[in-house]
XYZ file of C-alpha atoms in Angstrom:
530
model
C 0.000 0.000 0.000
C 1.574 3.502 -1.359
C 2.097 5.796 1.838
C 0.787 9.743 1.785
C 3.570 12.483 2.281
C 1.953 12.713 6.057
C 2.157 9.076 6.749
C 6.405 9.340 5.187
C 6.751 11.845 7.181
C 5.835 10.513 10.620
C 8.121 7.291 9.882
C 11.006 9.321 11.685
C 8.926 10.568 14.706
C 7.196 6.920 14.998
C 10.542 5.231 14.617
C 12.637 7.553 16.916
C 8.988 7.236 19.623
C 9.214 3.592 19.340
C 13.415 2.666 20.214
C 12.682 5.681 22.982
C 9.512 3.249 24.593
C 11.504 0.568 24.647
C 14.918 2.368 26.082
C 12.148 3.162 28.540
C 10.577 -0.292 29.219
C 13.995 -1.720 29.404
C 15.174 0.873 32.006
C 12.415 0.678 33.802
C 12.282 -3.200 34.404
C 16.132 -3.711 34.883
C 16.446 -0.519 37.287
C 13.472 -2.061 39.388
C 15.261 -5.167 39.447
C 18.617 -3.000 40.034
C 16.459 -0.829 42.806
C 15.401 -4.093 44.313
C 18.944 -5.449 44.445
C 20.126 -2.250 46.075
C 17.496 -2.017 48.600
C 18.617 -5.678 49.637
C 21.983 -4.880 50.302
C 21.025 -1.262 52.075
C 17.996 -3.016 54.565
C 19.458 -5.920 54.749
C 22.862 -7.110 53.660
C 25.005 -4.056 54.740
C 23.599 -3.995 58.244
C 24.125 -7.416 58.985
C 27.916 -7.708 57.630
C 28.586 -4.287 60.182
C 26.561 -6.065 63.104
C 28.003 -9.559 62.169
C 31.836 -7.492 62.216
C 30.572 -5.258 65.342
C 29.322 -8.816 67.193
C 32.840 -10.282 66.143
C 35.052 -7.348 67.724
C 32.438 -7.550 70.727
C 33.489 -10.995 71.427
C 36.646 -10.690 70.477
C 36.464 -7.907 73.222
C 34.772 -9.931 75.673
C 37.165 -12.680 75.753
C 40.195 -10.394 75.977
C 38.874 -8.997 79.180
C 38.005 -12.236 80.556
C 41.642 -13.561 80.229
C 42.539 -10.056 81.827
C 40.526 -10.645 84.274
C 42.706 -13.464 85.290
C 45.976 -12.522 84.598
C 45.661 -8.941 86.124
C 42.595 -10.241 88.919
C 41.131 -7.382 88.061
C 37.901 -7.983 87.769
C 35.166 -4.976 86.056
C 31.926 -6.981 86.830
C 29.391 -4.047 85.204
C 31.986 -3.949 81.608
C 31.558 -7.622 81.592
C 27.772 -7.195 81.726
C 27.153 -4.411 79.953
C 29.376 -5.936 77.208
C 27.437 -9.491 76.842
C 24.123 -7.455 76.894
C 25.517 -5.484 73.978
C 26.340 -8.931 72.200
C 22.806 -10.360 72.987
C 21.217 -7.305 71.710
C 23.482 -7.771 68.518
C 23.310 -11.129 67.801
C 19.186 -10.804 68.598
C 19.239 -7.999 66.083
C 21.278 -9.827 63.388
C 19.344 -12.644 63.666
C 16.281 -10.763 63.175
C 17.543 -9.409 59.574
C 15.811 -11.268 56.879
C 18.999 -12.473 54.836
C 20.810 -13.862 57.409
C 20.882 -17.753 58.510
C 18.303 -18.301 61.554
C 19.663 -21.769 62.437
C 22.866 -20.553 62.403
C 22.167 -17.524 64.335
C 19.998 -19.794 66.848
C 22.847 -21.794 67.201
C 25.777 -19.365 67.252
C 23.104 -17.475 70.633
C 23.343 -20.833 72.433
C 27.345 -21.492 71.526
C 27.561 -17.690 72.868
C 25.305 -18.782 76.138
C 27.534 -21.610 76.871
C 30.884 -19.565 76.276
C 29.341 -17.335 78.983
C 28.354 -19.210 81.326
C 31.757 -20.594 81.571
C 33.247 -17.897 81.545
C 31.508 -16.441 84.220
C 32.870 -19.070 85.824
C 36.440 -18.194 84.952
C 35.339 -14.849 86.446
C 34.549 -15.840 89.619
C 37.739 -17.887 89.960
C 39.782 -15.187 89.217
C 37.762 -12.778 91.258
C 38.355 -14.992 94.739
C 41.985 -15.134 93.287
C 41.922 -19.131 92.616
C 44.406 -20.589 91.118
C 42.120 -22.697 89.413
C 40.799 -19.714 87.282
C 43.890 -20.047 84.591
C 43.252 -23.754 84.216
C 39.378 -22.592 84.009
C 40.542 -20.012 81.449
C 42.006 -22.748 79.017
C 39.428 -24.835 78.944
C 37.138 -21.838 77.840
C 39.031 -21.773 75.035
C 37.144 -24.829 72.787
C 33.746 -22.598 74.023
C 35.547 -19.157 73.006
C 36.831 -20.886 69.170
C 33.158 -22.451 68.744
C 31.657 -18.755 69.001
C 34.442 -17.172 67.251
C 34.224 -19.666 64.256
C 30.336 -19.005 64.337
C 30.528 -15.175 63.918
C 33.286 -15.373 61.437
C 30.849 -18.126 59.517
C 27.962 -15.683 59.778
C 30.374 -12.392 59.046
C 31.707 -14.236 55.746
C 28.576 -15.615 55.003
C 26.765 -12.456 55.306
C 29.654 -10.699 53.228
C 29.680 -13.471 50.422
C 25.652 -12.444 50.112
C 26.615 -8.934 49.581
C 29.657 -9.174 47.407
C 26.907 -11.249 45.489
C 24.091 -8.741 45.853
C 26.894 -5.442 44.330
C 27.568 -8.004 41.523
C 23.961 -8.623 40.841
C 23.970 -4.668 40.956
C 26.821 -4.118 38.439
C 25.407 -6.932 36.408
C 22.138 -5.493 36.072
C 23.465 -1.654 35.651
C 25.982 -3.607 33.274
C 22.879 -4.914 31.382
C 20.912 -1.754 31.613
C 23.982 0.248 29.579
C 24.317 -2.363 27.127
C 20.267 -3.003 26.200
C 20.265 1.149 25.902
C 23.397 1.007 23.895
C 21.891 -1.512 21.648
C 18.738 0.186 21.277
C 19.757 3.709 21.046
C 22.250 2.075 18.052
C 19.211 0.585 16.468
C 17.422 3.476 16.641
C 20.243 5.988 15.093
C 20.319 3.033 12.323
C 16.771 2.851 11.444
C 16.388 6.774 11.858
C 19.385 6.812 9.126
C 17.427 3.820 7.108
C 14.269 6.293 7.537
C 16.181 9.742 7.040
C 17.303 8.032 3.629
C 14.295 6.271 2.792
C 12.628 9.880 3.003
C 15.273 11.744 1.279
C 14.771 9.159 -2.092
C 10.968 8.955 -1.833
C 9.954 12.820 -0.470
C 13.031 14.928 -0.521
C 14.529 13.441 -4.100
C 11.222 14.188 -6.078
C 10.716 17.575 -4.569
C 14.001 18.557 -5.374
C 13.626 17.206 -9.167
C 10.007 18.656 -9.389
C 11.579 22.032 -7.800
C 14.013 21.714 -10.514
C 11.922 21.376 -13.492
C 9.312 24.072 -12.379
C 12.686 26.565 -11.850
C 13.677 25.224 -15.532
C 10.149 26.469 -17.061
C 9.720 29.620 -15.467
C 13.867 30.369 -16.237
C 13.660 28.782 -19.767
C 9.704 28.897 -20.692
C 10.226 25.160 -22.242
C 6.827 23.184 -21.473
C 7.864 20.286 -23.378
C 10.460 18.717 -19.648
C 9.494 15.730 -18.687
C 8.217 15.382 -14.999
C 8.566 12.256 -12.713
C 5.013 10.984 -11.566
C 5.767 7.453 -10.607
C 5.132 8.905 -7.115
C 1.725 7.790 -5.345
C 1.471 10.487 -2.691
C 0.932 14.324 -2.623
C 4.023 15.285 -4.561
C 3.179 13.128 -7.052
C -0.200 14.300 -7.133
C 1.059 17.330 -7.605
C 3.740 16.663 -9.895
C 0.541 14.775 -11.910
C -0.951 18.761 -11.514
C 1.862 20.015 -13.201
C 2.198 17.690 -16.076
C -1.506 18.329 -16.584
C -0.884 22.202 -16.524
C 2.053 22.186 -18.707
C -0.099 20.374 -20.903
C -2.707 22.709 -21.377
C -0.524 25.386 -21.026
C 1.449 24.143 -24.043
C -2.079 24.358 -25.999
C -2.218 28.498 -25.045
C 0.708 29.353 -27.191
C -0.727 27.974 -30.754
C -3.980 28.688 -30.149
C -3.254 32.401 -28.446
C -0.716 32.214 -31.979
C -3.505 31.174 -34.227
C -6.141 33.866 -32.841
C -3.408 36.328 -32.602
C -2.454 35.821 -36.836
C -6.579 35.312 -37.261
C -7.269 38.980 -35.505
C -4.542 40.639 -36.869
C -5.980 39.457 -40.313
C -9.372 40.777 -39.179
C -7.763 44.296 -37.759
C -6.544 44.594 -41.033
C -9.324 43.781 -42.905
C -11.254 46.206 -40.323
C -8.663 48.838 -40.981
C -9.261 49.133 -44.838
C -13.024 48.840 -44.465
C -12.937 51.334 -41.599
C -10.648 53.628 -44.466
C -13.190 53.093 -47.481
C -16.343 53.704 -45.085
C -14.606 57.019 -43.598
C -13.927 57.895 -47.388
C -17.792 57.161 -48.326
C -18.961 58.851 -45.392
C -16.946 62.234 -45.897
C -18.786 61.748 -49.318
C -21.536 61.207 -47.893
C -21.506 64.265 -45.783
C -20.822 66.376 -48.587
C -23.530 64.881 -50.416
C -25.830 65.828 -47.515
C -24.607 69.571 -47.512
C -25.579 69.556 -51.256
C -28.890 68.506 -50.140
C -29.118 70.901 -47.527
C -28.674 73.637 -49.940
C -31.138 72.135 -52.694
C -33.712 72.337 -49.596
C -32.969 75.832 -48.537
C -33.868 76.683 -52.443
C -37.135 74.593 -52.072
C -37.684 76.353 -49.104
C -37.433 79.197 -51.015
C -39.694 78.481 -53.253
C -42.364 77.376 -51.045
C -42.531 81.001 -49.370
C -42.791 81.977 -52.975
C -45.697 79.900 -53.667
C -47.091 80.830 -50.409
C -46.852 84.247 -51.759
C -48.630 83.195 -55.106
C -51.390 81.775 -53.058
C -51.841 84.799 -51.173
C -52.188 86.639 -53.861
C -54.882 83.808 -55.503
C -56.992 84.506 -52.310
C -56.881 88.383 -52.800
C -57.931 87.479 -56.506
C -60.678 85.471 -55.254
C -61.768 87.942 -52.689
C -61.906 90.751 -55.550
C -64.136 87.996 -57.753
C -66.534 87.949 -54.694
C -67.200 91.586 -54.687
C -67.131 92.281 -58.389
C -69.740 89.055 -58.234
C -71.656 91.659 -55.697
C -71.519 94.157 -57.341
C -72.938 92.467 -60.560
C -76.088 92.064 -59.368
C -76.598 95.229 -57.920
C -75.658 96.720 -61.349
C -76.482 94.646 -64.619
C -74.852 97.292 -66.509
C -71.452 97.114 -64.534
C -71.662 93.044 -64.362
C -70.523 92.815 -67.746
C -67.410 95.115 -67.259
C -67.151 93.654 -64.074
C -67.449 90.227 -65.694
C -64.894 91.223 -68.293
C -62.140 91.950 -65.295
C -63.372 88.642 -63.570
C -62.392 86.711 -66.710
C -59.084 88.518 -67.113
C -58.251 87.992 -63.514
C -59.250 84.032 -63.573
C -57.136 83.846 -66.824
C -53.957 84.967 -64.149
C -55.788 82.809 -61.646
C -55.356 79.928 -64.081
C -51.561 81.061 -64.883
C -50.450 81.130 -61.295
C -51.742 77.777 -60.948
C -50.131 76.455 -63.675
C -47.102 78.214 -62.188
C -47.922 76.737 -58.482
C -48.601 73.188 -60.091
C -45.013 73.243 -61.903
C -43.406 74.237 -58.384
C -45.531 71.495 -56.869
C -44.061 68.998 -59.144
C -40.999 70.211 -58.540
C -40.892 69.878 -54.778
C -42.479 66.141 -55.454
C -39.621 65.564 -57.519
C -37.146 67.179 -54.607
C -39.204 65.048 -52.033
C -38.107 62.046 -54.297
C -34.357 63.189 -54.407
C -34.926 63.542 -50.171
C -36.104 59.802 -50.262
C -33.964 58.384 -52.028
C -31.330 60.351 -49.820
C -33.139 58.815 -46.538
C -33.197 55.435 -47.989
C -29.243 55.560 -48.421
C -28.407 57.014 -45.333
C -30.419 54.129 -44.236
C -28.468 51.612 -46.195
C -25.276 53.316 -44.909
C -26.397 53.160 -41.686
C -27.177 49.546 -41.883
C -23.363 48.800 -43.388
C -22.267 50.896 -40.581
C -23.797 48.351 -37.908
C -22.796 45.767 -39.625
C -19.221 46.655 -39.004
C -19.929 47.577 -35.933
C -20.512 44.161 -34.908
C -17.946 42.721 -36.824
C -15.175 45.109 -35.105
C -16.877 43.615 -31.392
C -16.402 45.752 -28.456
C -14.340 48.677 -30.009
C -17.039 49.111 -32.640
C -20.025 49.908 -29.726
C -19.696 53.202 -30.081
C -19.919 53.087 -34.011
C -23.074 50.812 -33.790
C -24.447 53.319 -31.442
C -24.195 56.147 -34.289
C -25.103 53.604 -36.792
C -28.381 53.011 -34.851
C -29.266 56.696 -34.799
C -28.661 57.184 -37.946
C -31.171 54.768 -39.349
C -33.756 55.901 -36.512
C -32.922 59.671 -38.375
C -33.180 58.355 -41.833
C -36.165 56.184 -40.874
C -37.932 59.371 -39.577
C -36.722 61.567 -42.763
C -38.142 58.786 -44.844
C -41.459 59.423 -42.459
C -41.106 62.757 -43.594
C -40.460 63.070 -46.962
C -43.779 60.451 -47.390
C -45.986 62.734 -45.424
C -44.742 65.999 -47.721
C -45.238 64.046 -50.567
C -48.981 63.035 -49.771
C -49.658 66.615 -49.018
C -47.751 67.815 -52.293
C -50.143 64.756 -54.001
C -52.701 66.533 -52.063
C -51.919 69.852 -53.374
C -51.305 69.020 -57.018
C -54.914 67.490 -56.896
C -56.473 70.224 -55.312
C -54.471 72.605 -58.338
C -55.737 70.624 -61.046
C -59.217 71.014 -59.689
C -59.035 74.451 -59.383
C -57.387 74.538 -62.624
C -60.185 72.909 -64.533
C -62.727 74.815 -62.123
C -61.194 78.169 -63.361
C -61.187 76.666 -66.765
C -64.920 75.775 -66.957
C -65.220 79.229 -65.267
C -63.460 81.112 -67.890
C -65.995 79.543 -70.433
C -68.639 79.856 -68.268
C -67.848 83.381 -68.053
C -67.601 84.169 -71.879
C -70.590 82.812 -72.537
C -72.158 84.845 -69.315
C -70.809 87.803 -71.021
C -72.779 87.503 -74.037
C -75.807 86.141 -71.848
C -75.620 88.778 -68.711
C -78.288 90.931 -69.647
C -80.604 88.179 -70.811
C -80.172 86.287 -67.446
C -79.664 87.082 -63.960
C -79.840 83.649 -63.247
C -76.480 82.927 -64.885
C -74.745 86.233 -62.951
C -76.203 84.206 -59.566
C -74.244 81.071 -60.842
C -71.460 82.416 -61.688
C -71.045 84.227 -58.098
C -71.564 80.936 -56.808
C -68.375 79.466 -58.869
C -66.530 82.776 -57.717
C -67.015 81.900 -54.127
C -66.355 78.004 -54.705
C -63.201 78.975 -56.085
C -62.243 81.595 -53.549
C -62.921 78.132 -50.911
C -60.067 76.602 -53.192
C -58.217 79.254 -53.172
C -57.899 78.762 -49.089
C -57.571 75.208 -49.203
C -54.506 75.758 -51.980
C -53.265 78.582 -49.001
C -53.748 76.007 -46.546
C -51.839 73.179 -48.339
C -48.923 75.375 -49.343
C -48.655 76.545 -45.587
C -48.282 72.479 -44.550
C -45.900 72.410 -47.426
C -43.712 75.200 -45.972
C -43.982 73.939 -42.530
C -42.699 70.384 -43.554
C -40.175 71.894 -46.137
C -38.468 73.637 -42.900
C -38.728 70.017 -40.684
C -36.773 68.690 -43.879
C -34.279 71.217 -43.957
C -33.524 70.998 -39.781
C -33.584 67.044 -40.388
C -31.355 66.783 -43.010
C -29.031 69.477 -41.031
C -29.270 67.251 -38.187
C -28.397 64.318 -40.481
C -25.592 66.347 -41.984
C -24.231 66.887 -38.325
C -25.039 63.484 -37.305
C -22.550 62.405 -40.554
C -19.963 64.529 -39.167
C -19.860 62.702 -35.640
C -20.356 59.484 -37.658
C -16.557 60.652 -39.892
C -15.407 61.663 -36.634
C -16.412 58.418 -34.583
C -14.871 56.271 -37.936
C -11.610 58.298 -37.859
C -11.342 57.060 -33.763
C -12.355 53.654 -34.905
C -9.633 53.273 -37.582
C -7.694 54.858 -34.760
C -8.481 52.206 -32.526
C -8.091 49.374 -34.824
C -3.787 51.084 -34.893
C -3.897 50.715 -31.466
C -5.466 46.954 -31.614
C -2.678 45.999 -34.299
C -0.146 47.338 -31.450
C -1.684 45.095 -28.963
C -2.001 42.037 -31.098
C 1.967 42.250 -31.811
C 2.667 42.462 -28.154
C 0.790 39.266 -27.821
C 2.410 37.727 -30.805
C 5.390 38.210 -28.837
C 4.159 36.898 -25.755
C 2.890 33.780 -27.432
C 6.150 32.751 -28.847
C 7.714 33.285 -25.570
C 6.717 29.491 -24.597
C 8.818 26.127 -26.526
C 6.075 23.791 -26.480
C-alpha cells in the first residue's frame, strides 16, 4: 500500500517514539530489578555484615577482658555485663535481619550462652583469686573458638551475600547500559534507514520537481518531462503540473492562431474602416448639397405661399365684383370682363404653383432616395460595428441613430409628398374649375343681360373657387412647414454624418492601437517552446 507524504513523514517521529519506549521499558524493568537489588543490600545485607563485624570485635572484646581478668585479677563486673548485653542485643538484632541464617544464628546465641556461662565461671575464679581460674581459662578456650568460628561463619557468610548482591547490581546496571546502547544504536540506524528512505521517496522528487518548475519559469520550455511514478501528494502534484504544462502548451498555438486570425481581421477592419470614412466624408458632402437644394425649395415654397396669397386676394376681388354684378347689370358685364381677365392669371399662377408642386415632389423624391441611403449606410455601418466587437459599440451606437434619423426623414419626406399629391390634386381642380369658369364666363358675357340667373351662378363658382383658393393657401402653408422640418432634419443628419466621420476616424484609430496590442501578444505567445 503507497504511503501519503503525512504518513512518510511521521516514519522518523514513529521510529525515533518507538526505540525511545523501549529504552524506557527496558530501564524501567532492569532498574526495578537494580532498585530491588540495592534495597537488599542497604535493609538488609550491609547492616548485617557491620553487626556480624561489630558482634565479632564484641566478642573478640569480651574474651580479651576475661583472660585479663585473670591474669591482672582485676575484675570490672558491670563492663563484663554491659558488654554481653551489647552482644545479645546484637546477635538478637542480626538474627532478626531477613537475609541472614536463623539456624545458624539460633545456634551461634546458644554457643555464645555456653561460652558465657563458663566464663563467668572463669570470672569468679579469678575474682576470689583461685588458682584454678587459669586452668578454668584454658578450657574456655574450645567454648571461646566455637563462638568465634560461628561469627566469622555468619560475618563471611553475610559478606559473600553482599559481594553477590553489588555483583547482581553491576550486572544489572551492566545490562541496563548495554540493552540502551543496543537500542539507542538501532534506533540511530533505522532513523538513518528512515532519514534516507525519506530523502529518495519525499526529498529526491521535490528537489527534481523544484528543478523542473525553476527550468520552465527560467527557460519557458513546457515540453520537460516530470517524474510521476510517485503515489502520494508530490506526485499528485507533480501529476498537476504535467496536466498544466499540458494545457498550457495548448495556449501558445492557439493564443498564436487567434493572434495571426485577428490581426488578419484588424486589417481587414482597418481598410473597411478607411473606405467607409472615405464614403462617409462623401456622404456628408452629399448631404450639404442637399441641404442647400432644400434651402432653395424652401425658397420656393414662401414663394408659392406668396402666389397663393395673392390667388386669395384674386378670389376675394371675384366675390365683390360678383356683388356688385347684381346690384348693377350694366357694370356686371365690365365687371365680368375683369373677372375673366383675372381668372385667366388665376389659371396662370396655378399652372405656375402646379409646376413648383411637381418640382418639390420631384425634390421630395431626391430627399427619399437620400433617406433610404443614409439608411443603407447606416445599416453597413452596424454591420461593421458588430464585426469590429467591443471597439465598434460606439460606431453601432451612431449607426443606430442614424437609421432611426433616416427612418424618420423617410417618415417625412412620405408625409410631404402626400400633401404635395394633395396639393397638385387640389391645383388641377381648381385649374379645370377656373377653366370651366373662364368659359362659363364668356358665354355669361354675351348672356348677362338676358339672365340674372347665370350672374347668380357664376357668383356661386366665384365663391367656390375663392374656398379653393384657401384650401390651396392652406396646403402650401403644410408644405412650408414640412419643407423647414426637412431642412432641420437633413441638417441634423448632416451633423449626425460629421460625428459618424469623426467616430470612424477614432475607430480606424483604434483598430492602430489593436494591431499594437495584437503584436505584443504575438510576442508573448512565442515566448513558450512547447
Amino acid at each position: 500500500m503507497a504511503l501519503r507524504l503525512k504518513q512518510k513523514m511521521m516514519v522518523l517521529p514513529v521510529v525515533a517514539a518507538a526505540f525511545l519506549v523501549a529504552i524506557v521499558a527496558v530501564t524501567v524493568a532492569l532498574g526495578s530489578r537494580t532498585r530491588a537489588a540495592s534495597e537488599r543490600i542497604g535493609s538488609s545485607l550491609a547492616p548485617s555484615v557491620s553487626q556480624a563485624q561489630t558482634s565479632r570485635a564484641g566478642f573478640a572484646a569480651l574474651h580479651q577482658d576475661v583472660g585479663d581478668a585473670v591474669s591482672l585479677h582485676a575484675v570490672k563486673q558491670q563492663t563484663l555485663d554491659a558488654q554481653v548485653a551489647e552482644l545479645n542485643k546484637g546477635l538478637a538484632a542480626l538474627r532478626a535481619l531477613p537475609d541472614v541464617d536463623g539456624p545458624k544464628l539460633e545456634a551461634l546465641q546458644g554457643a555464645f550462652a555456653r561460652y558465657w556461662q563458663e566464663a563467668s565461671q572463669v570470672v569468679a575464679l579469678a575474682a576470689r583469686s583461685d588458682a584454678a581460674a587459669e586452668a578454668a581459662l584454658g578450657k574456655l578456650e574450645p567454648a571461646y573458638r566455637a563462638v568465634h568460628e560461628g561469627l566469622e561463619s555468619v560475618t563471611a557468610q553475610q559478606e559473600a551475600s553482599q559481594r553477590e548482591a553489588f555483583m547482581e547490581v553491576s550486572s544489572l546496571h551492566g545490562t541496563t547500559l548495554t540493552w540502551v546502547l543496543v537500542l539507542s544504536l538501532g534506533c540511530i540506524l533505522a532513523l538513518a534507514v528512515a532519514t534516507v528512505w525519506l530523502l529518495r521517496e519525499v526529498t529526491a522528487p521535490l528537489a527534481r520537481l523544484t528543478a523542473t518548475a525553476t527550468r520552465i519559469v527560467r527557460e519557458g520550455n513546457l515540453s520537460l518531462a516530470i517524474d510521476t511514478s510517485s503515489q502520494d501528494e508530490v506526485g499528485e502534484l507533480a501529476r498537476s503540473i504535467q496536466t498544466l504544462m499540458t494545457r498550457l502548451g495548448s495556449v501558445p498555438n492557439t493564443l498564436h492562431a487567434v493572434v495571426t486570425e485577428l490581426t488578419a481581421a484588424a486589417a481587414r477592419l482597418n481598410a473597411a474602416s478607411h473606405e467607409q470614412l472615405n464614403f462617409l466624408t462623401s456622404q456628408s458632402r452629399s448631404l450639404t448639397e442637399a441641404s442647400s437644394t432644400i434651402a432653395e425649395i424652401a425658397q420656393t415654397s414662401g414663394m408659392a405661399a406668396s402666389r397663393a396669397e395673392m390667388v386669395l386676394k384674386v378670389a376675394a376681388q371675384a366675390d365683390a365684383y360678383s356683388a356688385s354684378g347684381q346690384v348693377s347689370i350694366e357694370r356686371s358685364a365690365e365687371g365680368l370682363q375683369q373677372i375673366r381677365a383675372r381668372v385667366g392669371a388665376l389659371v396662370g399662377s396655378i399652372g405656375v404653383l402646379s409646376e413648383q408642386a411637381v418640382h418639390a415632389g420631384e425634390i421630395i423624391g431626391s430627399v427619399k432616395d437620400l433617406a433610404d441611403q443614409s439608411n443603407v449606410l447606416a445599416l453597413n455601418a452596424a454591420i461593421e460595428a458588430a464585426r469590429a466587437g467591443e471597439e465598434g459599440r460606439g460606431f453601432a451606437v451612431v449607426a443606430k441613430e442614424m437609421r432611426a434619423l433616416s427612418s424618420q426623414s423617410l417618415q417625412s419626406t412620405q408625409r410631404i409628398g402626400k400633401i404635395l399629391l394633395e396639393i397638385n390634386q387640389a391645383i388641377r381642380e381648381t385649374v379645370g374649375i377656373a377653366e370651366g369658369d373662364s368659359q362659363k364666363m364668356e358665354e355669361g358675357i354675351e348672356q348677362v343681360l338676358a339672365s340674372a340667373t347665370t350672374l347668380k351662378d357664376i357668383t356661386q363658382v366665384v365663391q367656390e373657387s375663392s374656398q379653393a383658393a384657401r384650401q390651396i393657401v392652406a396646403s402650401v402653408t403644410q408644405q412650408n412647414a414640412g419643407i423647414t422640418q426637412m431642412t432641420e432634419v437633413v441638417t441634423q443628419l448632416s451633423e449626425m454624418m460629421s460625428d459618424v466621420v469623426m467616430a470612424t476616424s477614432n475607430a480606424e484609430q483604434a483598430v492602430g492601437q489593436i494591431n499594437t496590442s495584437l503584436g505584443k501578444l504575438q510576442e508573448l505567445s512565442t515566448a513558450f517552446r512547447v
